[in-house]
Amino acid sequence: MDKVKTLFNHPRWNSSDRDPGLYEWKRPVFHKDDIGPLNRFLKKLGYSKRAAPLKSFSGHGSFHVRSEGFESNRRQRVISKLSYGCSKHIHLDYIKRYMPQLQKETVTEKPELFGTDLTEYEEHLVPFHYKIIISPENQNVDLKVLSNHFIRQLENLTGYHLYWGGAIHKDTGHKHVHLAINGLDKNGQKVRFSKEIVKEKMRAILCDAATKMVGERTYEEIAAEKFRLPLSPRWTKLDEKLFAYNGPLYTRVLDVSLQKRLSFLWQISLAEKNGELFTLKPGWKEKLQTFGRYNTFMTEYLSHNGNLKLFQGGFLRGTVEKTITFDKDESWNDAVVVQTENGRVYVPVFNLYKRNLEGKTIQIDMPYFDSMRKISDKEISVQKISGNSNGISY
C-alpha cells in the first residue's frame, strides 16, 4: 500500500509557476439547496395525484360520481345515480309498477325482478328507500351479476342485511339496471349510507367489478371517449381553456378539439358564429354548469329555442306545462316547467311527490333560495283558482 500513489500522497512538484495550495483540500462553501426539497415535493405530489381518483359530486337527493382524467384510467366506467324518498306509496309504486315497466305499453317483454323475494320485500316495506340506477359503459357487463356483487359489497361495508330488488331496462338503447333498497334491513336496522360510501365506495365497487368481468378498457375505447368530449353537455376541461380566452375566438389558431367544442356550443345556442369567428354568449358557463347539474334542463332549453329560465329564487306563479321525475329512464332529476307571463321557467325539485300537476296553477315563494339544494315538494303551493299567472319576480 505504501507504494500506491494517489492524489493525496503524491509528492508535490515545487515550481514557482504553480499555486502552492493547488493540492490542498478546501472545505466547499455552503449554499442552501432549494432544488432538492422542491423535487421531493413534486415527486410526492405526482404519486398522490395518480393514487387518488378525481371525483365530482352533484345533485341533492341525487348523487353522481364522475371519473375525470380518463386518459390515465383504464378501469371500466360505470355511471351510478342515487336518489332517496320518504313516501311509502311511491316506494311501492316504484318496485311494483315502474321497475317492471308496467306503465310502458311499448315494452312488450317486461323485465323480471330479481333480488329479495317481492312478497318478503313488501311485508317489510317502509316509506324511506333508496333508488339507484347503474349504467356501465361496456354493454357486455352482466348487469344481474354486477348488481348482486354490488349489494354484497355494500352489506360487507355497512353490516346491513338488505331487502333489495333489481330490474334490467333495455328500451333506451343502452342497457342499465334499476335497484330499490328498503330503508329497514332484515335485522331491523335503519339503512343509511354515508357520504363517503355514496360518493366514493359505490362507484369504486362498480368500476372494479365491471373491469374484472370484461377486462380493462382498450386504448381505442379511451380515445373514443376523448373524441366524444367536445359534445359533452356539461362544463369540461375544454371549456376551461375557452374561458381563458378574452374576446372572439378564431378557429384556425385552435386545436381540433376546441374547434369541435365551439361548433357544439354554437349548435346549442351558447355561442355566435361569423364565418370562422366565434363569440361566446354571456352566461354560457353558468348554463353549461346547469346542464350538467340537471340533465333535462338542456333538453327543455333547446326544445324552447333557448326561451327557458332556471328558477333562481323569489316569487313565481304560473301554470305547469310539464313535470319531470327521476322515475324515468331519460331523467336524473325531478323538475317542473312553468309558464308565466314573463316566459317559461324550469324549477328543479327535490323529490316531486305531487302528481297530475300539468295544467294547474302553482305558486312558489322563496326569497332566500339556494340553487344548490333545489326546492322541496312542500314549497310548491297548488292554487285552487285557474287562469293566467300573475307573473314572476326574482
Short mmCIF file of C-alpha atoms in Angstrom, two decimals, residues 93-380:
data_model
loop_
_atom_site.label_atom_id
_atom_site.label_comp_id
_atom_site.label_asym_id
_atom_site.label_seq_id
_atom_site.Cartn_x
_atom_site.Cartn_y
_atom_site.Cartn_z
CA ASP A 93 -95.24 2.08 -6.95
CA TYR A 94 -91.53 2.08 -7.87
CA ILE A 95 -90.97 -1.63 -7.24
CA LYS A 96 -94.34 -2.92 -8.46
CA ARG A 97 -95.05 -0.65 -11.43
CA TYR A 98 -92.02 1.31 -12.57
CA MET A 99 -89.25 -1.28 -12.26
CA PRO A 100 -91.22 -3.95 -14.22
CA GLN A 101 -92.21 -1.18 -16.70
CA LEU A 102 -95.93 -1.80 -16.43
CA GLN A 103 -96.55 1.86 -17.32
CA LYS A 104 -94.87 1.45 -20.73
CA GLU A 105 -97.15 -0.18 -23.27
CA THR A 106 -94.37 -0.11 -25.88
CA VAL A 107 -92.32 -2.54 -23.77
CA THR A 108 -93.82 -5.90 -24.63
CA GLU A 109 -91.16 -8.00 -22.92
CA LYS A 110 -91.39 -6.87 -19.32
CA PRO A 111 -88.21 -7.10 -17.20
CA GLU A 112 -88.10 -9.68 -14.43
CA LEU A 113 -87.42 -8.58 -10.87
CA PHE A 114 -84.52 -10.18 -9.00
CA GLY A 115 -83.05 -9.83 -5.53
CA THR A 116 -85.14 -10.27 -2.38
CA ASP A 117 -88.42 -12.13 -2.88
CA LEU A 118 -91.03 -9.49 -3.71
CA THR A 119 -93.53 -10.79 -1.13
CA GLU A 120 -90.90 -10.65 1.61
CA TYR A 121 -89.86 -7.17 0.47
CA GLU A 122 -93.46 -5.89 0.61
CA GLU A 123 -94.01 -7.29 4.10
CA HIS A 124 -91.14 -5.21 5.46
CA LEU A 125 -91.50 -2.18 3.16
CA VAL A 126 -91.14 1.22 4.87
CA PRO A 127 -91.52 4.77 3.47
CA PHE A 128 -87.79 5.54 3.34
CA HIS A 129 -85.99 3.90 0.42
CA TYR A 130 -83.11 4.28 -2.00
CA LYS A 131 -83.38 4.18 -5.78
CA ILE A 132 -80.20 3.52 -7.74
CA ILE A 133 -79.53 3.44 -11.49
CA ILE A 134 -76.40 1.61 -12.67
CA SER A 135 -75.27 2.06 -16.26
CA PRO A 136 -71.94 0.52 -17.42
CA GLU A 137 -70.27 1.96 -20.49
CA ASN A 138 -69.42 -1.56 -21.70
CA GLN A 139 -72.63 -3.35 -22.65
CA ASN A 140 -71.05 -6.79 -22.23
CA VAL A 141 -71.20 -6.46 -18.44
CA ASP A 142 -73.70 -8.89 -16.91
CA LEU A 143 -75.97 -6.47 -15.05
CA LYS A 144 -77.54 -9.11 -12.81
CA VAL A 145 -74.13 -10.39 -11.67
CA LEU A 146 -72.92 -6.80 -11.21
CA SER A 147 -75.98 -5.93 -9.09
CA ASN A 148 -75.62 -8.97 -6.84
CA HIS A 149 -71.93 -8.22 -6.30
CA PHE A 150 -72.71 -4.56 -5.61
CA ILE A 151 -75.26 -5.42 -2.91
CA ARG A 152 -72.96 -7.98 -1.27
CA GLN A 153 -70.14 -5.45 -1.09
CA LEU A 154 -72.46 -2.82 0.38
CA GLU A 155 -73.52 -5.32 3.04
CA ASN A 156 -69.87 -6.13 3.82
CA LEU A 157 -69.07 -2.43 4.17
CA THR A 158 -72.05 -1.48 6.32
CA GLY A 159 -73.05 -4.64 8.16
CA TYR A 160 -76.62 -4.34 6.86
CA HIS A 161 -78.61 -7.34 5.62
CA LEU A 162 -80.60 -5.60 2.90
CA TYR A 163 -84.03 -6.00 1.38
CA TRP A 164 -83.47 -5.06 -2.23
CA GLY A 165 -84.77 -5.57 -5.74
CA GLY A 166 -83.45 -5.06 -9.24
CA ALA A 167 -84.72 -4.87 -12.82
CA ILE A 168 -82.84 -4.51 -16.12
CA HIS A 169 -84.23 -1.99 -18.62
CA LYS A 170 -83.31 -2.34 -22.29
CA ASP A 171 -85.75 0.02 -24.05
CA THR A 172 -83.46 3.10 -24.18
CA GLY A 173 -80.78 1.59 -26.43
CA HIS A 174 -78.33 1.37 -23.53
CA LYS A 175 -78.92 -1.39 -21.01
CA HIS A 176 -78.99 -0.34 -17.39
CA VAL A 177 -80.31 -1.67 -14.11
CA HIS A 178 -82.62 -0.08 -11.54
CA LEU A 179 -82.24 -1.03 -7.88
CA ALA A 180 -84.50 -0.39 -4.90
CA ILE A 181 -83.19 -0.71 -1.34
CA ASN A 182 -85.59 -0.74 1.60
CA GLY A 183 -84.93 1.75 4.40
CA LEU A 184 -85.09 -1.03 7.02
CA ASP A 185 -82.87 -4.10 6.82
CA LYS A 186 -83.54 -7.71 7.86
CA ASN A 187 -82.12 -7.06 11.33
CA GLY A 188 -84.50 -4.17 11.93
CA GLN A 189 -81.79 -1.53 11.45
CA LYS A 190 -82.44 1.73 9.62
CA VAL A 191 -80.46 1.77 6.38
CA ARG A 192 -78.48 4.96 5.88
CA PHE A 193 -75.45 5.29 3.61
CA SER A 194 -72.73 7.79 4.48
CA LYS A 195 -71.47 10.39 2.00
CA GLU A 196 -68.19 8.52 1.70
CA ILE A 197 -70.00 5.36 0.59
CA VAL A 198 -72.23 7.25 -1.84
CA LYS A 199 -69.51 9.47 -3.29
CA GLU A 200 -66.59 7.02 -3.40
CA LYS A 201 -67.22 3.42 -2.41
CA MET A 202 -70.23 2.69 -4.63
CA ARG A 203 -68.55 3.75 -7.83
CA ALA A 204 -65.30 2.03 -6.89
CA ILE A 205 -67.17 -1.23 -6.29
CA LEU A 206 -68.94 -1.00 -9.64
CA CYS A 207 -65.90 0.02 -11.70
CA ASP A 208 -63.67 -2.66 -10.18
CA ALA A 209 -66.29 -5.37 -10.65
CA ALA A 210 -67.00 -4.39 -14.26
CA THR A 211 -63.27 -4.37 -15.01
CA LYS A 212 -62.86 -7.87 -13.61
CA MET A 213 -65.83 -9.07 -15.68
CA VAL A 214 -64.86 -7.73 -19.12
CA GLY A 215 -61.26 -6.56 -18.71
CA GLU A 216 -59.68 -3.11 -18.81
CA ARG A 217 -60.70 -0.53 -21.35
CA THR A 218 -58.66 -0.55 -24.52
CA TYR A 219 -56.74 2.48 -25.67
CA GLU A 220 -59.19 2.70 -28.57
CA GLU A 221 -62.10 2.97 -26.13
CA ILE A 222 -60.31 5.67 -24.16
CA ALA A 223 -59.53 7.55 -27.38
CA ALA A 224 -63.19 7.28 -28.41
CA GLU A 225 -64.26 8.82 -25.11
CA LYS A 226 -61.79 11.64 -25.61
CA PHE A 227 -63.20 12.12 -29.12
CA ARG A 228 -66.74 12.47 -27.64
CA LEU A 229 -65.67 15.04 -25.04
CA PRO A 230 -66.34 18.12 -27.29
CA LEU A 231 -70.01 17.03 -27.49
CA SER A 232 -70.49 16.70 -23.75
CA PRO A 233 -73.49 18.69 -22.39
CA ARG A 234 -71.64 19.88 -19.28
CA TRP A 235 -68.70 22.04 -18.22
CA THR A 236 -65.48 20.34 -19.32
CA LYS A 237 -61.72 20.92 -19.40
CA LEU A 238 -62.13 22.18 -22.96
CA ASP A 239 -64.43 24.92 -21.68
CA GLU A 240 -61.82 25.93 -19.11
CA LYS A 241 -59.41 26.56 -22.00
CA LEU A 242 -62.01 28.56 -23.94
CA PHE A 243 -62.88 30.55 -20.83
CA ALA A 244 -59.25 31.64 -20.53
CA TYR A 245 -59.50 33.49 -23.88
CA ASN A 246 -60.78 37.05 -23.72
CA GLY A 247 -62.85 38.06 -26.70
CA PRO A 248 -63.76 36.43 -30.02
CA LEU A 249 -62.16 33.11 -30.95
CA TYR A 250 -60.64 32.45 -34.35
CA THR A 251 -60.88 28.72 -35.04
CA ARG A 252 -57.76 28.44 -37.20
CA VAL A 253 -55.49 29.12 -34.23
CA LEU A 254 -57.19 26.48 -32.06
CA ASP A 255 -56.67 22.74 -31.96
CA VAL A 256 -59.28 20.39 -33.42
CA SER A 257 -60.93 19.51 -30.09
CA LEU A 258 -61.54 23.19 -29.28
CA GLN A 259 -62.89 23.80 -32.76
CA LYS A 260 -65.39 20.96 -32.30
CA ARG A 261 -66.31 22.29 -28.88
CA LEU A 262 -67.05 25.76 -30.27
CA SER A 263 -69.18 24.25 -33.02
CA PHE A 264 -71.18 22.30 -30.40
CA LEU A 265 -71.66 25.42 -28.26
CA TRP A 266 -72.94 27.23 -31.34
CA GLN A 267 -75.40 24.40 -32.06
CA ILE A 268 -76.86 24.63 -28.54
CA SER A 269 -77.13 28.44 -28.77
CA LEU A 270 -74.33 29.26 -26.33
CA ALA A 271 -72.09 30.88 -28.96
CA GLU A 272 -72.46 33.09 -32.04
CA LYS A 273 -70.71 32.33 -35.30
CA ASN A 274 -69.49 34.65 -38.05
CA GLY A 275 -67.51 32.63 -40.55
CA GLU A 276 -64.55 31.22 -38.62
CA LEU A 277 -65.02 33.68 -35.78
CA PHE A 278 -66.91 32.54 -32.66
CA THR A 279 -68.15 34.67 -29.79
CA LEU A 280 -69.35 33.02 -26.59
CA LYS A 281 -72.63 34.41 -25.27
CA PRO A 282 -72.90 35.98 -21.81
CA GLY A 283 -73.70 33.39 -19.15
CA TRP A 284 -72.56 30.43 -21.27
CA LYS A 285 -70.52 29.00 -18.41
CA GLU A 286 -73.43 29.10 -15.96
CA LYS A 287 -75.75 27.43 -18.49
CA LEU A 288 -73.27 24.60 -19.14
CA GLN A 289 -72.89 24.02 -15.42
CA THR A 290 -76.67 23.94 -15.14
CA PHE A 291 -76.90 21.43 -17.99
CA GLY A 292 -74.52 19.18 -16.08
CA ARG A 293 -76.43 19.52 -12.83
CA TYR A 294 -79.91 19.00 -14.30
CA ASN A 295 -79.68 16.81 -17.38
CA THR A 296 -83.25 17.53 -18.56
CA PHE A 297 -82.74 21.31 -18.46
CA MET A 298 -80.71 21.19 -21.67
CA THR A 299 -83.40 19.18 -23.46
CA GLU A 300 -86.11 21.62 -22.40
CA TYR A 301 -83.88 24.62 -23.13
CA LEU A 302 -83.26 23.51 -26.71
CA SER A 303 -86.88 22.45 -27.30
CA HIS A 304 -87.96 26.01 -26.48
CA ASN A 305 -85.20 27.61 -28.61
CA GLY A 306 -83.41 28.92 -25.55
CA ASN A 307 -86.53 30.65 -24.17
CA LEU A 308 -86.32 28.96 -20.78
CA LYS A 309 -85.06 30.35 -17.49
CA LEU A 310 -83.75 28.47 -14.49
CA PHE A 311 -85.55 29.30 -11.26
CA GLN A 312 -83.21 31.38 -9.11
CA GLY A 313 -85.48 32.13 -6.19
CA GLY A 314 -88.07 34.77 -5.44
CA PHE A 315 -91.78 34.69 -6.23
CA LEU A 316 -93.17 32.55 -9.04
CA ARG A 317 -96.74 31.94 -10.10
CA GLY A 318 -97.85 30.22 -13.27
CA THR A 319 -99.26 27.17 -15.00
CA VAL A 320 -97.39 23.88 -15.02
CA GLU A 321 -96.70 22.77 -18.58
CA LYS A 322 -94.66 19.66 -17.77
CA THR A 323 -93.48 17.55 -14.85
CA ILE A 324 -90.20 15.64 -14.92
CA THR A 325 -89.41 12.89 -12.43
CA PHE A 326 -86.43 10.72 -11.59
CA ASP A 327 -88.54 7.64 -12.27
CA LYS A 328 -87.89 7.93 -15.98
CA ASP A 329 -85.00 6.35 -17.84
CA GLU A 330 -84.05 9.62 -19.51
CA SER A 331 -84.17 11.80 -16.38
CA TRP A 332 -81.73 12.12 -13.49
CA ASN A 333 -83.70 14.72 -11.54
CA ASP A 334 -87.20 15.98 -10.73
CA ALA A 335 -88.45 19.31 -12.09
CA VAL A 336 -91.46 21.26 -13.33
CA VAL A 337 -91.66 23.59 -16.34
CA VAL A 338 -93.92 26.55 -15.51
CA GLN A 339 -95.43 29.04 -17.98
CA THR A 340 -95.60 32.56 -16.52
CA GLU A 341 -96.42 35.96 -18.01
CA ASN A 342 -92.69 36.59 -18.36
CA GLY A 343 -91.86 33.28 -20.03
CA ARG A 344 -91.15 29.67 -19.17
CA VAL A 345 -89.25 28.71 -16.03
CA TYR A 346 -87.53 25.42 -15.19
CA VAL A 347 -87.87 24.64 -11.47
CA PRO A 348 -85.68 21.81 -10.10
CA VAL A 349 -87.47 19.95 -7.32
CA PHE A 350 -86.13 17.61 -4.67
CA ASN A 351 -88.38 14.52 -4.70
CA LEU A 352 -91.53 15.61 -6.53
CA TYR A 353 -94.36 13.72 -4.84
CA LYS A 354 -97.26 15.79 -6.17
CA ARG A 355 -98.87 14.11 -9.18
CA ASN A 356 -101.02 15.40 -12.07
CA LEU A 357 -99.71 18.97 -11.82
CA GLU A 358 -99.95 19.63 -15.58
CA GLY A 359 -102.42 22.42 -16.30
CA LYS A 360 -102.64 23.52 -12.67
CA THR A 361 -101.62 26.91 -11.32
CA ILE A 362 -98.85 26.76 -8.73
CA GLN A 363 -97.10 29.31 -6.58
CA ILE A 364 -93.58 29.31 -5.14
CA ASP A 365 -92.30 31.98 -2.78
CA MET A 366 -88.63 31.52 -1.86
CA PRO A 367 -86.82 34.83 -1.24
CA TYR A 368 -83.80 33.02 0.21
CA PHE A 369 -83.43 30.34 -2.45
CA ASP A 370 -80.28 28.20 -2.53
CA SER A 371 -79.90 26.85 -6.07
CA MET A 372 -77.55 24.10 -4.90
CA ARG A 373 -80.21 22.30 -2.88
CA LYS A 374 -83.30 22.70 -5.13
CA ILE A 375 -86.75 23.35 -3.71
CA SER A 376 -88.84 20.81 -1.86
CA ASP A 377 -92.19 19.41 -2.89
CA LYS A 378 -93.83 21.11 0.10
CA GLU A 379 -92.79 24.55 -1.18
CA ILE A 380 -94.97 24.15 -4.29
#
